[in-house]
mmCIF file of C-alpha atoms in Angstrom:
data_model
loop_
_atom_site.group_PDB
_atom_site.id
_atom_site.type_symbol
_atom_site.label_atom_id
_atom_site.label_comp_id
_atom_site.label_asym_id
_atom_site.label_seq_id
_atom_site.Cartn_x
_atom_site.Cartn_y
_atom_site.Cartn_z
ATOM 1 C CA UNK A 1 62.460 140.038 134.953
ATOM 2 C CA UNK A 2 63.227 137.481 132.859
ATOM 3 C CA UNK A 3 66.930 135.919 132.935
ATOM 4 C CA UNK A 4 68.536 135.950 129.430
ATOM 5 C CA UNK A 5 69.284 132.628 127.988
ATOM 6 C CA UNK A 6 72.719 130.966 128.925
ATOM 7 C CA UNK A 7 75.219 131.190 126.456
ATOM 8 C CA UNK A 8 76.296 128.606 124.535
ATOM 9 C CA UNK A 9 79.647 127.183 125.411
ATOM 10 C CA UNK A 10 81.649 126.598 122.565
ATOM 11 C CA UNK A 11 82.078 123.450 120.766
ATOM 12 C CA UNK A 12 85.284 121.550 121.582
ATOM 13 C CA UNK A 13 87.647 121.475 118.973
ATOM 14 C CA UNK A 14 87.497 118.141 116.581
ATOM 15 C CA UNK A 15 90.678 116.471 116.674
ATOM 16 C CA UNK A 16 92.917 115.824 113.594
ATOM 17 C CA UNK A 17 92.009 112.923 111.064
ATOM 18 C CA UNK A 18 96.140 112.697 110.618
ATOM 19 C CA UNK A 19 98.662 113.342 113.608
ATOM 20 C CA UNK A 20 102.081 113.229 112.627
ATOM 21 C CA UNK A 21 104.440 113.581 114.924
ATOM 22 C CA UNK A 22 108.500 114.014 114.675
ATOM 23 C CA UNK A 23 108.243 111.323 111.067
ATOM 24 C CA UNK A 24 111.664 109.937 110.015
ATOM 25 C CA UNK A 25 112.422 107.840 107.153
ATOM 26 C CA UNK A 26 115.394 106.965 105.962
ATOM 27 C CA UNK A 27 117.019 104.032 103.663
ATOM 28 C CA UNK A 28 120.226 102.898 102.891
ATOM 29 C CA UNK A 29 122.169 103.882 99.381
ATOM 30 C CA UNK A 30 125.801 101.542 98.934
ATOM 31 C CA UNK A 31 127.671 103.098 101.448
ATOM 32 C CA UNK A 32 125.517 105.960 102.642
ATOM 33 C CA UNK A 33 122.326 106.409 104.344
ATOM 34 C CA UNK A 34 119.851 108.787 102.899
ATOM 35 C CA UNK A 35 116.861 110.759 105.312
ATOM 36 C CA UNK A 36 114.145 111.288 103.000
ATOM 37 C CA UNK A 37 112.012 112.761 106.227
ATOM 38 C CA UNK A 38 113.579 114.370 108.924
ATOM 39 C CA UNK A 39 111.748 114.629 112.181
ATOM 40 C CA UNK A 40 108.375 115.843 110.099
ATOM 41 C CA UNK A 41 105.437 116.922 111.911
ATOM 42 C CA UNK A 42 102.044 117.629 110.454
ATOM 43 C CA UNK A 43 98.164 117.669 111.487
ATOM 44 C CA UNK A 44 95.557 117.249 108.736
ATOM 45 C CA UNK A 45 91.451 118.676 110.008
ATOM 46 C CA UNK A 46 88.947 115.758 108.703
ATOM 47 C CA UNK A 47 86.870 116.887 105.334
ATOM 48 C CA UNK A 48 90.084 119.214 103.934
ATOM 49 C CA UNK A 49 91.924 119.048 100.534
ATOM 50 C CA UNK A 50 95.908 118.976 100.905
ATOM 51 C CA UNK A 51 98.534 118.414 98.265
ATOM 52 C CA UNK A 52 102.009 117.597 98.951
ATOM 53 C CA UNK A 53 104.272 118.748 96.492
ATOM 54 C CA UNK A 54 107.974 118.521 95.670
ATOM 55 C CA UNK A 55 110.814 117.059 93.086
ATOM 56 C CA UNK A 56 110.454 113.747 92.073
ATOM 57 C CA UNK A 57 113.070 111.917 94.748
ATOM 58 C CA UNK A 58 112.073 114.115 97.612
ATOM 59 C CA UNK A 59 110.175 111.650 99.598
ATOM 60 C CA UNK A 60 106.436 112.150 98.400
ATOM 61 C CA UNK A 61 104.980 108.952 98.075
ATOM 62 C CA UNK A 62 107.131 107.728 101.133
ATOM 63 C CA UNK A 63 104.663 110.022 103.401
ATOM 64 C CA UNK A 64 101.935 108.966 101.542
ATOM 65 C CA UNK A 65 103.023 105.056 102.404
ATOM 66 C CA UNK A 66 103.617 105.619 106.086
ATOM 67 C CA UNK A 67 100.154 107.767 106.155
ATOM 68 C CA UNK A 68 98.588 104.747 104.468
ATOM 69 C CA UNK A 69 100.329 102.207 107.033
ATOM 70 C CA UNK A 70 102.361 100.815 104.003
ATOM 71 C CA UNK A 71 105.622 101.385 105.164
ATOM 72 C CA UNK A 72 106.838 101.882 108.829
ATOM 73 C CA UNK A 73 108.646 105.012 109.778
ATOM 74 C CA UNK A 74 112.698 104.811 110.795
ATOM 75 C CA UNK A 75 111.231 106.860 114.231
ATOM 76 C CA UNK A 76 108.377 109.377 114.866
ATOM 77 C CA UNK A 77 104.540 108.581 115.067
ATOM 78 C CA UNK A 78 101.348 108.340 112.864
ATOM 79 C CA UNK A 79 97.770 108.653 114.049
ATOM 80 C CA UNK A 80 94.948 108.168 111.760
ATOM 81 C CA UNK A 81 91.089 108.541 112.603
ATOM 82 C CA UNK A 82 92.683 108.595 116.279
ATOM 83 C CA UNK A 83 94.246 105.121 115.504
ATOM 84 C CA UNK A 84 98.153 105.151 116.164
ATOM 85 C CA UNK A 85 99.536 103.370 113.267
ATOM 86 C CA UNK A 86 102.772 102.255 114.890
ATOM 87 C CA UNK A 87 101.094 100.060 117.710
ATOM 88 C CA UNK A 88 98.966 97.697 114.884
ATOM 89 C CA UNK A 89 100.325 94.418 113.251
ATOM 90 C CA UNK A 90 99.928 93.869 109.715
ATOM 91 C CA UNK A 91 96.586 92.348 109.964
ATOM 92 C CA UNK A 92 95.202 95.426 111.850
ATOM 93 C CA UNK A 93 96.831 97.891 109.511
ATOM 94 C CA UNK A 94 95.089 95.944 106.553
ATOM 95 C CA UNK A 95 91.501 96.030 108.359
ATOM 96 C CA UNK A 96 92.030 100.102 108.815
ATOM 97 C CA UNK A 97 92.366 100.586 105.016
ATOM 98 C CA UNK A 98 89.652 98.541 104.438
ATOM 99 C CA UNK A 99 87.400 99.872 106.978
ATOM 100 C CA UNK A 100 88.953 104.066 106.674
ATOM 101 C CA UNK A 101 91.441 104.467 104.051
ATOM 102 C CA UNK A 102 91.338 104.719 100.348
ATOM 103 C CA UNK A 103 94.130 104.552 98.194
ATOM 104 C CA UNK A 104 94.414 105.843 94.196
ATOM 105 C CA UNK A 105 97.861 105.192 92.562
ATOM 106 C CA UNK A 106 99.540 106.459 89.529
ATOM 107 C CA UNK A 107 99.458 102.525 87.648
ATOM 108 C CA UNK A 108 95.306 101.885 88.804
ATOM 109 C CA UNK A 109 96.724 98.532 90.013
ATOM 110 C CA UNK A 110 93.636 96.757 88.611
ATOM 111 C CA UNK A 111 93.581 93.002 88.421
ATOM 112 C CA UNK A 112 93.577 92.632 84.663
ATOM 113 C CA UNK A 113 91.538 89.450 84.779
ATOM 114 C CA UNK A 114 88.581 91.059 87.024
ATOM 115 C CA UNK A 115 85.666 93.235 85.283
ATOM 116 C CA UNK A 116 85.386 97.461 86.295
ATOM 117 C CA UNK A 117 82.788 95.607 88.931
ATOM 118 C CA UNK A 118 84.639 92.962 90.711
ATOM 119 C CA UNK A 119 87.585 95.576 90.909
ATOM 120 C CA UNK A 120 85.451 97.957 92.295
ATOM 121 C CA UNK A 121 83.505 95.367 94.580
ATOM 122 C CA UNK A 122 87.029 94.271 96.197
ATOM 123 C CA UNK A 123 86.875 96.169 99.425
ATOM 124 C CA UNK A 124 83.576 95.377 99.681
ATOM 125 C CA UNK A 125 83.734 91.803 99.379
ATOM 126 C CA UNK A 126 87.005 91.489 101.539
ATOM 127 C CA UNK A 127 84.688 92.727 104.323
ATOM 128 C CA UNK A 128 82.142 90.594 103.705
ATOM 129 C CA UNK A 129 79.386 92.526 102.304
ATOM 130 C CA UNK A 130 76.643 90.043 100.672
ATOM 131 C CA UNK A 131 75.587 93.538 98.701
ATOM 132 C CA UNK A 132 79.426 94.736 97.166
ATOM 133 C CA UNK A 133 78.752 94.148 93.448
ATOM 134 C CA UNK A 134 75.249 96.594 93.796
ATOM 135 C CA UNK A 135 76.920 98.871 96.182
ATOM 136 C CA UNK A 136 80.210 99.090 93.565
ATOM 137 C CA UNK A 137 77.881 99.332 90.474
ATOM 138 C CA UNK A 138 76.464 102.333 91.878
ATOM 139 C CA UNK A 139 79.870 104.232 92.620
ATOM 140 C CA UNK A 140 81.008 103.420 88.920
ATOM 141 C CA UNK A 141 77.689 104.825 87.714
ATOM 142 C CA UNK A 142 78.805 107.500 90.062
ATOM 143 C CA UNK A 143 82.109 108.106 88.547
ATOM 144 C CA UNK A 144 80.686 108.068 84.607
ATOM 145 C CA UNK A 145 81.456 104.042 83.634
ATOM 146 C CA UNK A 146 77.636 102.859 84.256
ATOM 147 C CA UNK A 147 77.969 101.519 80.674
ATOM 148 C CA UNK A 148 81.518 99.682 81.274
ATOM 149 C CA UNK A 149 80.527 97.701 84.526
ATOM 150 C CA UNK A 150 81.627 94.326 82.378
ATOM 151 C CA UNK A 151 84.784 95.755 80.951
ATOM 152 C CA UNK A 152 88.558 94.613 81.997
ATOM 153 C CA UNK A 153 91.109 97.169 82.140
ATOM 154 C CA UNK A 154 92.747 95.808 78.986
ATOM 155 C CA UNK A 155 88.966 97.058 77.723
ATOM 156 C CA UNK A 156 89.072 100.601 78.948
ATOM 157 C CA UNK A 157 91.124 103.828 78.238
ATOM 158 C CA UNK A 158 93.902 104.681 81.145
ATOM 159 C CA UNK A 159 91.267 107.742 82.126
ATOM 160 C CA UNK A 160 88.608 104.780 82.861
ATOM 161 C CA UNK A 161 90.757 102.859 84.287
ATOM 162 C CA UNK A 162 91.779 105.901 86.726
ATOM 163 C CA UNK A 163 87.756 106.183 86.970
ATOM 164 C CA UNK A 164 87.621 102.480 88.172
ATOM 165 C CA UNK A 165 90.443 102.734 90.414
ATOM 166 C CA UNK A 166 88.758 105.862 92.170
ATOM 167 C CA UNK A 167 85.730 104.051 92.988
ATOM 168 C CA UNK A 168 86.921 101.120 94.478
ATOM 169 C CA UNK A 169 88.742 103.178 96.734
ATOM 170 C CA UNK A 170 85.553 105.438 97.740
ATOM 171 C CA UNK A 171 83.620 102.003 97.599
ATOM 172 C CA UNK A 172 83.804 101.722 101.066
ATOM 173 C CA UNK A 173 82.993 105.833 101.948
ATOM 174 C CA UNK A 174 86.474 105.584 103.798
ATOM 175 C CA UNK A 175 87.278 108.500 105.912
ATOM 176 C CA UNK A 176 90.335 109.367 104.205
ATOM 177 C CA UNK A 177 91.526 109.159 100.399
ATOM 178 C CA UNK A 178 95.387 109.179 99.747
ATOM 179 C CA UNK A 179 96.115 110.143 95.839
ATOM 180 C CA UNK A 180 99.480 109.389 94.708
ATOM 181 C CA UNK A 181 100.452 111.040 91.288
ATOM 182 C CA UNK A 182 96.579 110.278 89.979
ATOM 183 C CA UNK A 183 97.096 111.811 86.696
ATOM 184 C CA UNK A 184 100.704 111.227 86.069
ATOM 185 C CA UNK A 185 99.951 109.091 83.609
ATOM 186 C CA UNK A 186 97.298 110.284 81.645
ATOM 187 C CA UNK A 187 97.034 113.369 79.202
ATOM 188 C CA UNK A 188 96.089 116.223 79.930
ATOM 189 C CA UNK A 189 92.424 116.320 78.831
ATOM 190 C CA UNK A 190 91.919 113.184 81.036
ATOM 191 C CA UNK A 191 93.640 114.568 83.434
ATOM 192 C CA UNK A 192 91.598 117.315 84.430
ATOM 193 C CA UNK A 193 88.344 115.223 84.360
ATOM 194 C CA UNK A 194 90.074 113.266 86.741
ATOM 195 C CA UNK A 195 91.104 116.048 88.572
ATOM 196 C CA UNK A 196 87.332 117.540 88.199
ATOM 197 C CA UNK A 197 86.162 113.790 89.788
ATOM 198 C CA UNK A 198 88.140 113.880 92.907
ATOM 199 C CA UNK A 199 87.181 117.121 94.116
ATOM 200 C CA UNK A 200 83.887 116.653 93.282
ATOM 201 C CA UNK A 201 83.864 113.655 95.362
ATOM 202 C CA UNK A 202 85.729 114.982 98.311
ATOM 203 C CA UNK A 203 83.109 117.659 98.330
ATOM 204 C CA UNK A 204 80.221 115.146 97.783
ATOM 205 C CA UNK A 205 81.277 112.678 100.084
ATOM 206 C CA UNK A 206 83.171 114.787 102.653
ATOM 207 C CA UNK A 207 86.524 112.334 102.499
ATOM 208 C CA UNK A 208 89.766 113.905 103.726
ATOM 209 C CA UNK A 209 92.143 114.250 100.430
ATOM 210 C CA UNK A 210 95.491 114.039 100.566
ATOM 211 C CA UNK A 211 97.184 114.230 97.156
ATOM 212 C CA UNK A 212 101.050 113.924 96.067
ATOM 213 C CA UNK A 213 101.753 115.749 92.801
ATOM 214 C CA UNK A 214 104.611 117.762 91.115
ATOM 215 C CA UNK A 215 101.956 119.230 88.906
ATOM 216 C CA UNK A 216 100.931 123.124 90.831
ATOM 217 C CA UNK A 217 98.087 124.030 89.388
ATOM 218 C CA UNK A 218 96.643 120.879 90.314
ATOM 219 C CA UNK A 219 98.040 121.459 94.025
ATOM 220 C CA UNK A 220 96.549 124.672 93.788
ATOM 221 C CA UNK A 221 93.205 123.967 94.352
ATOM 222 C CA UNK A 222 93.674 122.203 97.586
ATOM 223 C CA UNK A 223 93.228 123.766 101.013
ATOM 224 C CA UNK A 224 96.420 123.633 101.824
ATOM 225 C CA UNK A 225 100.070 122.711 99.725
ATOM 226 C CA UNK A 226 102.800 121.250 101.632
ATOM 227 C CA UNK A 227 105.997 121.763 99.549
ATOM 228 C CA UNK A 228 108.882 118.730 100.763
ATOM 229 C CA UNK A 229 112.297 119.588 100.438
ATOM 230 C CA UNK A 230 115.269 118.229 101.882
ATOM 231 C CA UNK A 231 113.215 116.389 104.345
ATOM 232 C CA UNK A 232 111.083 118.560 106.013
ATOM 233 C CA UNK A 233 107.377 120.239 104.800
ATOM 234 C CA UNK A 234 107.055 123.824 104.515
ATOM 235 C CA UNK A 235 103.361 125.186 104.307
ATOM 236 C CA UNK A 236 102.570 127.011 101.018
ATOM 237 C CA UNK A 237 99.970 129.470 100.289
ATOM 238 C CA UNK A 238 97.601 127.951 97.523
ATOM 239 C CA UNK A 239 96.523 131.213 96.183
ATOM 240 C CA UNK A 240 100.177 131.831 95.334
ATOM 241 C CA UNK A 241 100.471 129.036 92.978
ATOM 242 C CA UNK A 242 97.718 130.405 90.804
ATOM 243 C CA UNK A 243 97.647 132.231 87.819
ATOM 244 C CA UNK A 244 95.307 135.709 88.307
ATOM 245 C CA UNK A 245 92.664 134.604 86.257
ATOM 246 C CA UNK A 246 92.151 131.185 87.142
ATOM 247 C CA UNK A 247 88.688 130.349 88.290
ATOM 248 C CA UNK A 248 89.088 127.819 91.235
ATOM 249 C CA UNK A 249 86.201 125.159 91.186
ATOM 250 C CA UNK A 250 85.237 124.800 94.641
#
């Protein structure tokens, strides 16, 4: 008699792109010190969407520095991409964003006097790559500004400029893409192309997204929402935040 085939053992589970583990952040104010995190903890699986919502003053963007290794935490831990944030200098901390992180802020932060293409090409060229303009040409073709590869952000609309800003921080297929307020300053027609653009590109490209907003119904087509109040994250169903007839893109 034949012996049945062995059964497959299970696959090991994948560990976290982000580890956070007991995050505090505080700063002073005159007299008084103020804990914008208190003793946070939070894991983040590699490929997922996640929003972190809250009032403006709650501490958003400050988790969204420390995650990016722009700021350094009062106590607590950070691991990205298994990398524990807290043990590299500022040299090492600038290599992992150029080599895994990408970072989209509410100003684009272009250099005015730079074309879409050298903005784009930046992480590119920092690492030395002889082939940065063709590779960055490409991802602006990607995000819609083929035609506007020449252009300087005094030259382009705030949505373009939003476009440009996107792809130089997917330039460099990064493993994770932090989004602070990425429409906040556009209207709202732009906004949901943009909006549109970066999920299509997390699904495209398989990039971890991890988006601060105030604005709901833009959280609510993440994965997961993490609400911040008074310091500490408290897990929100997405479904929740949605009216019943929305149609969630996937």
């Amino acid at each position: 008699m034949t012996a049945p085939p062995p059964t497959p053992s299970p696959a090991a589970p994948q560990p976290p792109l982000i580890a956070v583990r007991q995050l505090t952040m505080g700063y002073a104010l005159g007299s008084r010190r103020v804990e914008v995190l208190r003793g946070v903890d939070l894991q983040i699986a590699a490929g997922t969407r996640v929003a972190i919502a809250g009032p403006s003053g709650s501490g958003k963007t400050s988790l969204l520095l420390l995650l990016a290794g722009l700021e350094r935490p009062s106590a607590g831990q950070v691991v990205v991409d298994g990398v524990d944030l807290g043990a590299l200098d500022a040299d090492a901390l600038a290599d992992l964003r150029r080599d895994r992180i990408g970072i989209v802020f509410q100003s684009f932060h272009l250099l005015p006097s730079l074309s879409a293409l050298d903005n784009a090409a930046l992480p590119l060229q920092m690492a030395g790559r002889r082939d940065a303009r063709d590779v960055a040409g490409a991802m602006l073709a990607r995000v819609g500004l083929g035609g506007r590869l020449q252009h300087r952000p005094s030259e382009l609309s705030g949505g373009e400029q939003q476009r440009v800003a996107i792809a130089r921080a997917l330039v460099h297929r990064p493993r994770l893409l932090l989004a602070d307020e990425p429409t906040g300053n556009l209207d709202d027609q732009t906004a949901e192309s943009v909006r549109d653009l970066l999920f299509e590109l997390n699904r495209d490209f398989g990039t971890t997204l991890v988006l601060v907003t105030h604005d709901l119904s833009f959280a609510a087509r993440c994965d997961r929402v993490l609400r911040l109040h008074d310091g500490q994250l408290h897990e929100t169903d997405p479904a929740s935040l949605r009216a019943p007839a929305d149609a969630v893109p996937a």
